[in-house]
Every structure is written in C-alpha cells, then in structure tokens.
Short mmCIF file of C-alpha atoms and ligand atoms in Angstrom, two decimals:
data_model
loop_
_atom_site.label_atom_id
_atom_site.label_comp_id
_atom_site.label_asym_id
_atom_site.label_seq_id
_atom_site.Cartn_x
_atom_site.Cartn_y
_atom_site.Cartn_z
CA MET A 201 26.69 -47.14 -57.37
CA SER A 202 27.90 -49.07 -54.38
CA GLU A 203 29.04 -47.23 -51.30
CA PRO A 204 32.64 -46.29 -51.42
CA LYS A 205 34.98 -48.30 -49.33
CA VAL A 206 36.41 -46.28 -46.51
CA TRP A 207 38.59 -46.97 -43.50
CA ALA A 208 36.80 -48.25 -40.62
CA LYS A 209 38.38 -45.89 -38.11
CA LYS A 210 38.86 -42.17 -38.30
CA SER A 211 42.61 -42.35 -37.54
CA THR A 212 43.44 -44.98 -40.16
CA PHE A 213 44.16 -42.42 -42.93
CA ILE A 214 46.75 -40.84 -40.75
CA PHE A 215 48.24 -44.17 -39.86
CA ALA A 216 48.27 -45.29 -43.46
CA ALA A 217 49.70 -42.12 -44.93
CA ALA A 218 52.21 -41.75 -42.16
CA GLY A 219 53.22 -45.36 -42.68
CA SER A 220 53.77 -44.60 -46.43
CA ALA A 221 55.72 -41.49 -45.65
CA ILE A 222 57.77 -43.02 -42.91
CA GLY A 223 60.37 -45.40 -44.39
CA LEU A 224 63.88 -45.74 -45.66
CA GLY A 225 63.69 -42.03 -46.56
CA ASN A 226 63.53 -41.29 -42.82
CA LEU A 227 65.71 -43.92 -41.23
CA TRP A 228 68.47 -44.46 -43.86
CA LYS A 229 68.45 -41.47 -46.23
CA PHE A 230 67.64 -38.40 -43.86
CA PRO A 231 70.58 -38.98 -41.41
CA TYR A 232 73.14 -39.33 -44.01
CA MET A 233 71.90 -36.35 -46.02
CA VAL A 234 72.02 -34.28 -42.87
CA GLY A 235 75.69 -35.51 -42.41
CA GLU A 236 76.60 -34.74 -46.03
CA ASN A 237 74.81 -31.45 -46.23
CA GLY A 238 76.16 -29.28 -43.39
CA GLY A 239 74.16 -30.64 -40.41
CA GLY A 240 71.77 -28.02 -38.82
CA ALA A 241 71.82 -26.03 -42.15
CA PHE A 242 70.27 -28.88 -43.88
CA VAL A 243 67.71 -29.65 -41.12
CA ILE A 244 66.46 -26.06 -41.14
CA VAL A 245 65.98 -25.94 -44.93
CA TYR A 246 64.40 -29.35 -44.91
CA LEU A 247 61.84 -28.16 -42.28
CA LEU A 248 61.02 -25.15 -44.34
CA CYS A 249 60.52 -27.29 -47.42
CA VAL A 250 58.13 -29.65 -45.51
CA LEU A 251 56.07 -26.70 -44.24
CA LEU A 252 56.06 -24.54 -47.53
CA ILE A 253 55.78 -27.25 -50.31
CA GLY A 254 55.29 -30.63 -48.69
CA LEU A 255 52.17 -29.75 -46.56
CA PRO A 256 50.30 -27.75 -49.10
CA LEU A 257 50.91 -30.52 -51.85
CA MET A 258 49.89 -33.40 -49.40
CA MET A 259 46.56 -31.43 -48.91
CA SER A 260 46.25 -31.11 -52.74
CA GLU A 261 46.68 -34.88 -53.25
CA THR A 262 44.36 -35.61 -50.46
CA ILE A 263 41.67 -33.28 -51.80
CA VAL A 264 41.60 -35.08 -55.14
CA GLY A 265 41.52 -38.67 -53.65
CA LYS A 266 38.92 -37.79 -50.96
CA TYR A 267 36.69 -36.18 -53.42
CA SER A 268 36.36 -39.04 -55.81
CA HIS A 269 36.84 -41.99 -53.64
CA GLY A 270 38.39 -43.89 -56.56
CA ASN A 271 41.83 -45.06 -57.80
CA ALA A 272 44.20 -42.21 -58.67
CA ILE A 273 43.57 -42.22 -62.36
CA ASP A 274 39.81 -42.13 -62.05
CA ALA A 275 40.22 -39.64 -59.12
CA ILE A 276 41.86 -37.10 -61.56
CA GLY A 277 39.40 -38.18 -64.21
CA VAL A 278 36.27 -37.32 -62.06
CA THR A 279 37.71 -34.02 -60.84
CA ALA A 280 38.78 -32.98 -64.38
CA GLU A 281 35.28 -33.77 -65.68
CA ARG A 282 33.72 -31.57 -63.09
CA SER A 283 36.19 -28.85 -63.92
CA GLY A 284 35.59 -29.16 -67.69
CA ALA A 285 39.23 -30.11 -68.12
CA SER A 286 40.87 -32.65 -70.46
CA GLN A 287 40.94 -36.30 -69.41
CA GLY A 288 44.46 -36.18 -70.41
CA TRP A 289 45.34 -35.08 -66.89
CA ARG A 290 44.86 -38.61 -65.99
CA GLY A 291 48.29 -39.03 -67.35
CA ILE A 292 49.67 -37.69 -64.11
CA ALA A 293 48.46 -40.86 -62.33
CA VAL A 294 49.63 -43.21 -65.12
CA LEU A 295 53.18 -41.64 -65.07
CA SER A 296 53.25 -41.94 -61.30
CA MET A 297 52.31 -45.64 -61.46
CA VAL A 298 55.18 -46.29 -63.66
CA VAL A 299 57.57 -44.40 -61.55
CA ILE A 300 56.62 -46.16 -58.28
CA PHE A 301 56.91 -49.49 -59.95
CA ILE A 302 60.47 -48.66 -60.45
CA ILE A 303 61.09 -47.01 -57.09
CA LEU A 304 59.57 -50.13 -55.39
CA SER A 305 61.90 -52.43 -57.42
CA PHE A 306 65.09 -50.93 -55.77
CA TYR A 307 63.44 -49.96 -52.40
CA SER A 308 62.63 -53.68 -51.93
CA VAL A 309 66.34 -54.64 -52.47
CA ILE A 310 67.68 -52.06 -50.01
CA ALA A 311 64.84 -53.07 -47.50
CA GLY A 312 66.22 -56.57 -48.01
CA TRP A 313 69.51 -55.47 -46.50
CA ALA A 314 67.79 -54.76 -43.29
CA PHE A 315 66.42 -58.31 -43.07
CA ASP A 316 69.98 -59.51 -43.56
CA TYR A 317 71.29 -57.11 -40.83
CA THR A 318 68.65 -58.18 -38.43
CA LYS A 319 69.59 -61.90 -38.95
CA ALA A 320 73.32 -60.98 -38.58
CA PHE A 321 72.88 -59.19 -35.32
CA MET A 322 70.60 -62.12 -34.06
CA MET A 323 73.27 -64.70 -35.02
CA GLY A 324 76.21 -62.69 -33.91
CA ASP A 325 77.67 -62.74 -37.54
CA MET A 326 78.30 -58.97 -37.82
CA GLY A 327 81.98 -59.15 -36.43
CA HIS A 328 83.35 -56.71 -33.85
CA SER A 329 85.70 -54.22 -35.59
CA ALA A 330 84.90 -51.50 -38.04
CA LYS A 331 86.80 -53.36 -40.61
CA GLU A 332 84.77 -56.42 -40.06
CA VAL A 333 81.52 -54.65 -40.33
CA GLY A 334 82.68 -52.87 -43.50
CA ALA A 335 83.64 -56.33 -45.01
CA TYR A 336 80.25 -57.72 -43.95
CA PHE A 337 78.50 -54.96 -45.89
CA GLY A 338 80.80 -55.55 -48.90
CA ASP A 339 80.15 -59.24 -48.85
CA LEU A 340 76.44 -58.79 -48.81
CA LEU A 341 76.46 -56.47 -51.86
CA ALA A 342 78.84 -58.71 -53.71
CA ASP A 343 76.48 -61.78 -53.22
CA PRO A 344 73.50 -61.78 -55.70
CA LYS A 345 72.01 -64.83 -54.15
CA ARG A 346 71.71 -63.36 -50.77
CA LEU A 347 70.43 -60.05 -52.09
CA ILE A 348 67.74 -62.00 -54.10
CA ILE A 349 66.68 -63.97 -51.16
CA TRP A 350 65.93 -60.95 -48.95
CA HIS A 351 64.43 -59.01 -51.94
CA THR A 352 62.09 -62.09 -52.39
CA VAL A 353 61.08 -62.15 -48.77
CA PHE A 354 60.36 -58.44 -48.66
CA MET A 355 58.20 -58.39 -51.94
CA PHE A 356 56.36 -61.56 -50.65
CA LEU A 357 55.42 -59.96 -47.37
CA THR A 358 54.43 -56.65 -49.17
CA ALA A 359 52.09 -58.80 -51.50
CA ILE A 360 50.48 -60.71 -48.65
CA ILE A 361 49.54 -57.50 -46.94
CA ILE A 362 48.07 -55.88 -50.03
CA ALA A 363 46.26 -59.04 -51.16
CA ARG A 364 44.34 -59.18 -48.01
CA GLY A 365 42.63 -55.96 -49.03
CA ALA A 366 42.65 -52.26 -48.08
CA GLN A 367 40.57 -52.58 -45.05
CA GLU A 368 41.62 -55.85 -43.47
CA GLY A 369 45.24 -56.08 -44.63
CA ILE A 370 46.46 -52.44 -44.47
CA GLU A 371 44.48 -51.28 -41.54
CA LYS A 372 45.32 -54.20 -39.37
CA ALA A 373 48.90 -54.43 -40.30
CA LEU A 374 49.47 -50.66 -39.71
CA GLY A 375 47.52 -50.62 -36.52
CA ILE A 376 50.36 -52.99 -35.18
CA MET A 377 53.29 -51.78 -37.12
CA MET A 378 53.15 -48.01 -36.50
CA PRO A 379 53.05 -48.01 -32.75
CA VAL A 380 55.95 -50.67 -32.68
CA LEU A 381 57.90 -48.58 -34.92
CA PHE A 382 57.53 -45.36 -32.59
CA ILE A 383 58.36 -47.54 -29.42
CA LEU A 384 61.42 -49.05 -31.01
CA LEU A 385 62.85 -45.71 -32.22
CA PHE A 386 62.21 -44.27 -28.85
CA ILE A 387 64.29 -47.10 -27.21
CA VAL A 388 67.17 -46.38 -29.41
CA VAL A 389 66.90 -42.63 -28.83
CA GLY A 390 66.64 -43.21 -25.10
CA TYR A 391 69.84 -45.26 -25.34
CA SER A 392 71.73 -42.58 -27.31
CA ALA A 393 70.44 -39.85 -25.15
CA PHE A 394 71.56 -41.43 -21.79
CA ALA A 395 74.28 -43.87 -22.56
CA THR A 396 76.53 -42.09 -25.06
CA GLY A 397 77.34 -38.88 -23.60
CA ALA A 398 77.16 -37.24 -26.94
CA PHE A 399 73.52 -36.10 -27.02
CA GLY A 400 74.29 -32.45 -26.31
CA LYS A 401 76.70 -32.51 -29.23
CA THR A 402 74.11 -33.97 -31.41
CA LEU A 403 71.54 -31.33 -30.46
CA THR A 404 73.88 -28.62 -31.36
CA TYR A 405 74.91 -30.32 -34.59
CA MET A 406 71.31 -30.81 -35.80
CA PHE A 407 69.55 -27.67 -34.42
CA SER A 408 71.92 -24.83 -34.31
CA PRO A 409 72.51 -24.13 -38.01
CA ASP A 410 75.62 -22.63 -39.42
CA PHE A 411 73.86 -20.43 -41.88
CA SER A 412 76.86 -20.11 -44.19
CA LYS A 413 76.56 -23.75 -44.98
CA ILE A 414 73.26 -23.12 -46.75
CA THR A 415 74.38 -23.44 -50.36
CA PRO A 416 72.04 -23.79 -53.37
CA MET A 417 72.76 -27.50 -53.48
CA VAL A 418 71.75 -28.00 -49.76
CA VAL A 419 68.34 -26.42 -50.61
CA ILE A 420 68.04 -28.64 -53.60
CA ASN A 421 68.85 -31.70 -51.74
CA ALA A 422 66.54 -30.86 -48.88
CA MET A 423 63.70 -30.33 -51.20
CA GLY A 424 64.16 -33.62 -53.06
CA GLN A 425 64.37 -35.41 -49.75
CA ALA A 426 61.10 -33.72 -48.51
CA PHE A 427 59.37 -35.12 -51.60
CA PHE A 428 60.70 -38.59 -51.32
CA SER A 429 60.06 -38.74 -47.53
CA LEU A 430 56.55 -37.44 -47.70
CA SER A 431 55.64 -39.82 -50.56
CA LEU A 432 54.53 -36.83 -52.74
CA GLY A 433 54.26 -36.48 -56.34
CA MET A 434 53.44 -40.17 -56.69
CA CYS A 435 49.57 -40.29 -56.23
CA VAL A 436 50.23 -42.46 -53.25
CA ILE A 437 48.63 -40.06 -50.85
CA MET A 438 45.82 -39.62 -53.28
CA THR A 439 45.10 -43.24 -53.36
CA TYR A 440 45.04 -43.53 -49.58
CA ALA A 441 42.86 -40.52 -49.41
CA ALA A 442 40.15 -42.20 -51.39
CA TYR A 443 39.59 -44.50 -48.47
CA MET A 444 39.27 -41.39 -46.11
CA ARG A 445 36.01 -40.95 -44.19
CA LYS A 446 33.91 -37.95 -45.06
CA ASP A 447 34.17 -36.60 -41.31
CA VAL A 448 38.04 -36.61 -41.37
CA SER A 449 39.64 -33.09 -41.95
CA ILE A 450 42.18 -32.92 -44.78
CA THR A 451 44.09 -30.09 -43.20
CA GLU A 452 44.31 -31.72 -39.78
CA SER A 453 45.38 -35.12 -41.30
CA SER A 454 47.91 -33.57 -43.65
CA ILE A 455 49.50 -31.72 -40.69
CA TYR A 456 49.66 -34.97 -38.58
CA VAL A 457 51.20 -36.97 -41.45
CA SER A 458 53.85 -34.50 -42.47
CA GLY A 459 54.52 -33.74 -38.69
CA LEU A 460 54.91 -37.42 -37.84
CA ASP A 461 57.20 -38.02 -40.86
CA THR A 462 59.41 -35.25 -39.76
CA LEU A 463 59.42 -36.21 -36.29
CA MET A 464 60.54 -39.66 -37.41
CA ALA A 465 63.38 -38.23 -39.37
CA LEU A 466 64.54 -36.07 -36.60
CA LEU A 467 64.33 -39.02 -34.18
CA ALA A 468 66.41 -41.13 -36.50
CA GLY A 469 68.97 -38.46 -36.50
CA LEU A 470 68.86 -38.26 -32.71
CA ALA A 471 69.20 -42.06 -32.49
CA ILE A 472 72.12 -42.33 -34.92
CA PHE A 473 74.34 -39.19 -34.49
CA PRO A 474 75.12 -39.53 -30.67
CA ILE A 475 76.49 -43.10 -31.38
CA VAL A 476 78.40 -41.76 -34.43
CA PHE A 477 79.96 -38.97 -32.34
CA ALA A 478 80.63 -41.05 -29.20
CA ASN A 479 82.63 -43.54 -31.29
CA GLY A 480 84.61 -40.72 -33.23
CA LEU A 481 82.88 -42.02 -36.48
CA ASP A 482 82.36 -39.88 -39.57
CA SER A 483 78.83 -38.29 -39.83
CA GLY A 484 79.35 -37.50 -43.56
CA SER A 485 80.09 -41.06 -44.67
CA GLY A 486 77.19 -41.15 -47.04
CA PRO A 487 74.67 -44.06 -47.58
CA GLY A 488 76.70 -46.32 -45.69
CA LEU A 489 75.95 -44.35 -42.39
CA LEU A 490 73.07 -46.54 -41.24
CA PHE A 491 74.44 -49.92 -42.51
CA VAL A 492 78.17 -49.60 -41.72
CA THR A 493 78.61 -46.89 -39.23
CA LEU A 494 75.81 -47.37 -37.02
CA SER A 495 76.36 -51.22 -37.07
CA THR A 496 80.05 -50.70 -36.16
CA ALA A 497 78.98 -48.82 -33.08
CA PHE A 498 76.49 -51.50 -32.18
CA THR A 499 78.83 -54.39 -32.36
CA GLN A 500 81.09 -52.58 -29.83
CA LEU A 501 78.36 -52.57 -27.30
CA GLY A 502 78.23 -56.33 -26.42
CA THR A 503 74.80 -57.71 -25.63
CA MET A 504 73.26 -54.24 -25.45
CA GLY A 505 74.46 -53.70 -29.09
CA THR A 506 73.00 -56.99 -30.17
CA ILE A 507 69.62 -55.90 -28.71
CA LEU A 508 69.89 -52.48 -30.37
CA GLY A 509 71.02 -53.99 -33.66
CA VAL A 510 68.25 -56.33 -33.82
CA SER A 511 65.60 -53.79 -32.77
CA PHE A 512 66.91 -51.09 -35.10
CA PHE A 513 66.97 -53.15 -38.27
CA PHE A 514 63.69 -54.76 -37.48
CA LEU A 515 62.39 -51.17 -37.22
CA VAL A 516 63.86 -50.41 -40.65
CA ILE A 517 62.00 -53.50 -42.03
CA ILE A 518 58.64 -52.34 -40.47
CA ALA A 519 59.11 -48.89 -41.83
CA ALA A 520 59.91 -49.99 -45.28
CA LEU A 521 57.01 -52.51 -45.42
CA SER A 522 54.45 -49.67 -44.57
CA SER A 523 55.92 -47.61 -47.40
CA SER A 524 56.17 -50.59 -49.93
CA ILE A 525 52.35 -51.54 -49.51
CA SER A 526 51.48 -47.93 -50.33
CA MET A 527 53.50 -48.20 -53.59
CA VAL A 528 51.53 -51.31 -54.61
CA GLU A 529 48.03 -50.20 -53.63
CA PRO A 530 47.61 -47.58 -56.49
CA PHE A 531 47.85 -50.02 -59.36
CA VAL A 532 46.11 -52.81 -57.58
CA LYS A 533 43.14 -50.43 -56.78
CA TRP A 534 42.99 -49.38 -60.33
CA CYS A 535 42.91 -52.93 -61.83
CA GLU A 536 40.38 -54.01 -59.19
CA GLU A 537 38.03 -51.10 -59.86
CA HIS A 538 38.56 -50.48 -63.55
CA LEU A 539 39.15 -53.88 -64.99
CA GLY A 540 37.36 -55.85 -62.28
CA TRP A 541 40.33 -58.05 -61.90
CA ASN A 542 40.72 -60.20 -58.73
CA ARG A 543 42.70 -58.44 -56.02
CA PHE A 544 44.72 -61.32 -55.00
CA ALA A 545 45.80 -62.34 -58.52
CA VAL A 546 46.68 -58.75 -59.54
CA THR A 547 48.75 -58.28 -56.45
CA PHE A 548 50.82 -61.29 -56.90
CA LEU A 549 51.33 -60.67 -60.68
CA TYR A 550 52.34 -57.08 -60.03
CA CYS A 551 54.65 -57.98 -57.16
CA PHE A 552 56.31 -60.63 -59.27
CA ALA A 553 56.79 -58.02 -62.05
CA VAL A 554 58.35 -55.59 -59.59
CA TRP A 555 60.51 -58.43 -58.14
CA ALA A 556 61.76 -59.35 -61.49
CA PHE A 557 62.63 -55.81 -62.42
CA GLY A 558 64.35 -55.41 -59.04
CA LEU A 559 66.96 -58.01 -60.22
CA ILE A 560 68.55 -55.14 -62.22
CA THR A 561 69.28 -53.43 -58.91
CA VAL A 562 70.37 -56.59 -57.38
CA PHE A 563 73.01 -57.18 -60.17
CA SER A 564 73.96 -53.44 -60.15
CA PHE A 565 75.71 -54.07 -56.86
CA ASN A 566 77.92 -56.83 -58.08
CA ILE A 567 78.14 -58.17 -61.64
CA TRP A 568 76.86 -55.05 -63.34
CA GLY A 569 78.46 -52.73 -60.93
CA LYS A 570 80.74 -51.25 -63.45
CA VAL A 571 78.35 -51.21 -66.43
CA ASP A 572 78.00 -47.61 -67.72
CA VAL A 573 74.45 -47.33 -69.13
CA LEU A 574 74.31 -45.26 -72.28
CA GLY A 575 77.46 -43.41 -71.40
CA THR A 576 75.82 -41.75 -68.43
CA GLY A 577 78.61 -42.81 -66.10
CA LYS A 578 75.93 -44.49 -63.97
CA ASN A 579 75.26 -48.15 -63.45
CA PRO A 580 71.72 -49.50 -63.97
CA PHE A 581 70.66 -48.95 -60.32
CA ASP A 582 72.12 -45.43 -60.10
CA LEU A 583 70.44 -44.49 -63.29
CA LEU A 584 67.04 -45.82 -62.09
CA ASP A 585 67.36 -44.02 -58.79
CA PHE A 586 68.44 -40.75 -60.52
CA VAL A 587 65.83 -40.73 -63.02
CA THR A 588 62.96 -41.61 -60.67
CA SER A 589 63.88 -39.60 -57.54
CA SER A 590 65.57 -36.59 -59.17
CA ILE A 591 63.48 -36.20 -62.30
CA CYS A 592 60.23 -37.92 -62.04
CA LEU A 593 59.27 -37.10 -58.45
CA PRO A 594 59.70 -33.24 -59.10
CA ILE A 595 57.85 -33.55 -62.37
CA GLY A 596 55.00 -35.50 -60.58
CA GLY A 597 54.82 -32.84 -57.78
CA LEU A 598 54.88 -30.02 -60.28
CA LEU A 599 52.05 -31.54 -62.39
CA VAL A 600 49.88 -32.06 -59.18
CA SER A 601 50.41 -28.53 -58.16
CA ILE A 602 49.53 -27.19 -61.60
CA TYR A 603 46.43 -29.49 -61.88
CA VAL A 604 45.04 -28.63 -58.41
CA GLY A 605 46.15 -25.00 -58.37
CA TRP A 606 45.29 -23.95 -61.98
CA VAL A 607 43.12 -26.65 -63.76
CA MET A 608 40.79 -28.14 -61.21
CA ASN A 609 37.67 -26.18 -60.44
CA LYS A 610 38.46 -24.12 -57.22
CA ASP A 611 35.04 -25.05 -55.77
CA ILE A 612 36.18 -28.69 -55.36
CA SER A 613 39.09 -27.52 -53.15
CA ARG A 614 36.95 -25.01 -51.28
CA GLU A 615 34.38 -27.69 -50.42
CA GLN A 616 37.00 -30.10 -49.39
CA LEU A 617 38.90 -27.63 -47.22
CA SER A 618 35.70 -26.31 -45.68
CA THR A 619 37.34 -26.08 -42.14
CA LEU A 620 39.83 -23.54 -43.39
CA SER A 621 39.18 -19.79 -42.92
CA GLY A 622 38.98 -17.72 -46.09
CA ALA A 623 42.44 -16.20 -45.50
CA LEU A 624 44.13 -19.55 -44.83
CA PHE A 625 42.34 -21.04 -47.98
CA GLY A 626 43.81 -18.08 -50.02
CA LEU A 627 47.37 -18.74 -48.62
CA TRP A 628 47.04 -22.44 -49.39
CA LEU A 629 45.92 -21.62 -53.00
CA PHE A 630 48.71 -19.10 -53.45
CA VAL A 631 51.39 -21.72 -52.42
CA VAL A 632 49.86 -24.34 -54.64
CA ARG A 633 49.64 -22.05 -57.55
CA PHE A 634 52.92 -20.05 -57.24
CA VAL A 635 55.35 -21.07 -54.45
CA ALA A 636 55.41 -24.88 -55.06
CA PRO A 637 55.66 -24.86 -58.94
CA VAL A 638 58.39 -22.25 -59.04
CA LEU A 639 60.49 -23.90 -56.33
CA ILE A 640 60.01 -27.40 -57.80
CA THR A 641 60.96 -26.12 -61.25
CA ILE A 642 64.20 -24.87 -59.72
CA VAL A 643 64.86 -28.30 -58.17
CA PHE A 644 64.04 -30.05 -61.38
CA ILE A 645 66.37 -27.89 -63.51
CA SER A 646 69.17 -28.22 -61.08
CA SER A 647 68.87 -31.97 -60.70
CA VAL A 648 69.14 -32.28 -64.59
CA LEU A 649 71.99 -29.85 -64.87
CA GLY A 650 74.00 -31.21 -61.92
CA GLU A 651 75.69 -29.42 -59.02
CA GLU A 652 78.48 -27.67 -60.94
CA LYS A 653 76.38 -26.28 -63.82
CA MET A 654 73.69 -25.19 -61.31
CA ASN A 655 76.15 -23.36 -59.10
CA ALA A 656 77.55 -21.69 -62.17
CA LEU A 657 74.07 -20.70 -63.30
CA ILE A 658 73.27 -19.33 -59.94
CA GLN A 659 76.43 -17.29 -59.97
CA GLN A 660 75.41 -16.00 -63.32
CA ILE A 661 72.04 -15.03 -62.17
CA LEU A 662 73.46 -13.23 -59.14
CA ALA A 663 75.94 -11.40 -61.35
CA ILE A 664 73.22 -10.34 -63.58
CA GLN A 665 71.29 -8.78 -60.82
CA ASN A 666 74.28 -6.56 -60.21
CA GLU A 667 74.30 -5.37 -63.74
CA PRO A 668 71.20 -3.18 -64.29
CA LEU A 669 71.88 -2.84 -68.02
CA LEU A 670 71.98 -6.53 -68.58
CA VAL A 671 68.74 -6.87 -66.61
CA LEU A 672 67.16 -4.23 -68.85
CA THR A 673 68.32 -5.97 -72.05
CA LEU A 674 66.94 -9.26 -70.83
CA ILE A 675 63.55 -7.76 -69.99
CA VAL A 676 63.41 -6.03 -73.42
N1 LIG B 219 58.21 -41.99 -48.34
C1 LIG B 219 58.85 -43.30 -48.43
C2 LIG B 219 60.12 -43.25 -47.47
O1 LIG B 219 60.41 -42.20 -46.88
C3 LIG B 219 59.19 -43.69 -49.80
C4 LIG B 219 58.08 -43.50 -50.76
C5 LIG B 219 58.31 -42.72 -51.84
C6 LIG B 219 56.88 -44.08 -50.59
C7 LIG B 219 57.26 -42.62 -52.89
C8 LIG B 219 55.87 -44.00 -51.54
C9 LIG B 219 56.12 -43.15 -52.59
O2 LIG B 219 60.81 -44.21 -47.35
#
C-alpha cells in the first residue's frame, strides 16, 4: 500500500477544518439568528451546544478519518471491519455526500450574492438610502441572469482549488485565505468598536443574557446552527481528518477548530451589531441583516463605507470558498481512491452537476418564488434548505454519534485519543453515547414537528411531570 497522503504542515488540518467550519454560517446566519432569537439568550445556549455536542462530535468524526486515512465511505468501512460491524454503516457517508451536494448547490448561489455586493460597493452602485439598498437586494434576487453569473463564478473557483489537489490546492489556498479572513474581520470589528459608539450596547446585548428569553425554540435553533456552523454530521471533518498527520492531537485540533469557528461567529456579531444599533436599524430583521441592513449602514459612511463594504463582502466570499471546497472534497476523494478516476475530470463534472442543480435555487428567488412544492407551503429552495439543514444534518450527527459511541470498537477511539486521561476519555464517551444522541433527537423531532407543535408537546410533557398518576400510568 502506498503511503497515505497527509498534509505537509502540522497546522494544516486546523486551517482546513476551520476553513470549512467558518463560512456563511458564521458571517451571515449567526448574527441574524442572534437577532431573531433573543440576543444573549441565544449566544449562551449556542456556546453550550458547541461545547456539549459540537466538540465531542467533531472529535468523533476526526477519529474515524484519522484512523483510516481514506475517503469517508471507506473510513467507516475500515473502522466497521475492525469492529466486526456491518458495512452498511458506510451508508452514513453516502447519505452525507448526497446532502452536501444539495447544500453546496444553494450555498454557492448565496455566496454569489457576496460577489455581486463586492462589485456593487467597488462601483458605487449600491445607492445611499435604506430604500435604495433594499431595492438593490430585491433587484438582484429578481434577476436570474445575474444570480447565475455569480453562481457560476463561485462554482468555477471552487472547482479550480479542488482540482489542484488536496495538498497543493487546499493547503496553499487556505494558507492565504484564513489569515486574510481574520485580518479583514478585525478591521471591521475595530471600526465598529471605535467609530460607532454602540460597542458597549452590543456587548450587553450579546453577553448579558436575559434568561427568560431562553425558550425551547431558542435551544433548538442554537443547536441546528451549531451543527451547520461546525460542518458536522456531513463527514466533511472526517474527510479532512484523513489527511491529518499522525503527530497531530485530535483533541487539541478539535478544540482549536470549534474555538476558532465560535470566535469568528462572535466577531461577526461584534462587527455587525454596533453598526445596526448606531444607525437605529432592526437587529431582528432576519436573513436580510447582512445584505440589506449592514449595507445600508455602509453606504451612509462615504468612502469609509465603500472600503468597509468591499472588505466585508470580499471576506464573505473567502469564508464561503473555504467552506465550499470542503463540500466537494469528500466525493472527489472517493472517486479518486475508489474508482481511480482523474481528479481534475471528476472535480469539474461534479461541480457542473452541483451548478446545474443550483439553478433550482436561482429560480426560487424569482420565477419559481411562489411555487408551492407538494403542498408544503415552501418554494423549491426553502424546501431544499429545510430538508437538508433541519432534517438531514441532525440525522447525520445522530448516526455518527451512534456509530462512534456504540458500534465502533472502543479501542479505536482510545488509541486515537491517547493524550486524554482516563476520566476525560470516559466523559467524552458518555457525551457521545448519551448526551449527544438524546439532544439531537429532540432537535430532529422538533424540526419535523415545527415550532407550534413542539411548544405544545413540551407543555404537555411539563404538565405530565406535575401529574404523578399520569407518569405512573405511562411507565406501566
Ligand atoms: N460550516 C459552513 C458554514 O458555516 C457550512 C458547511 C456545512 C460546510 C456543512 C460544510 C458542511 O458556512
């Protein structure tokens, strides 16, 4: 057998996994989720979710990948074989590849918006008033041609980076992209901290939680967001872990990656909210927060606003690119290793297929905007987003935790987590076996049931707790 391909530098796994984790989930989704879910209340629950579920699951995926040094499907195959378990568990990786294909198809379209915004800020096309900026966003979404152009540019760049190969392509690209990302975000945070006069208010908003705002739905949203943001349940981290050098610690790397991802999300909040507050804008305006609200603020700042606008949306592109390449790698690696296909050809074919599928999302913002798919009340994009993010991600995470916690031979984990003390290893195993699956199941059920039914169910359960007789009957 040939030597497994591994990253040249010790730090590359951390760069690559953090690059995958940090993306639209941090810069676009996290701030608006904070705004919509009670500010500090959401932040504290989110932090707990990262610590209690995210980190242990990231370690689990990393163990499987690092142990086998292969693509995710074979990685599960190899560990299952050593554990005397069914090869059917490889289905987890197959499922996740289908899901990432769909996620990437709409991720690319949304990342394309950032290209358009970068160009608009450069050219001064954004307008000056809130109304003009709002209209700009509306016009962009209404124009399939423009959306397709940027979607194409984004997928093409993704394909070029991946086609160059895991070592040269990803390692070099990330070595430049990740530090630039940090520097640019710090510049915007610096501006927000010193020039807006609303930094204190932002700190209170984000970090002094009003505990009465922690509702079941806030917990559920925070957990879903943690999964998406940490790229978990998708075998993406598992795939990157296959390139991990033997001398790199899984625990340490996972702590760095989830820490960096969380730091980036918090920094995005610290960059955005002071501008929102200083301009009297609405922090709970939803998905438009980044594209409409923040741009409105930028356009009112003259030349400084142009510089900030260009830097910020360029930053979004970089972050999205380092995530999108991680979504292409699992399939390409499998084709390369398993079918022996040419990496370049596979990459371009796959990216073309994703691009074509992405047209569904493009048209969902205009000509198909009002189409109600199968009576779900959702247009095609909303449905794809819902099915992948709210249903498939939790299932993926659940399956990984069951596989690593219950099915896979414990010796594999023990060997791989050799730097952990006995007690810490026991704690990790307990979380992976019990805490994570139970919590994820709750998220999954709730996302299927929807907010109202979930709240009603929780009320019922709480009521049952107060009725000893009913509890007894249920137990019997
Ligand atoms: N974590 C990425 C983000 O925050 C998105 C992602 C999800 C990447 C799933 C890979 C797999 O934008």
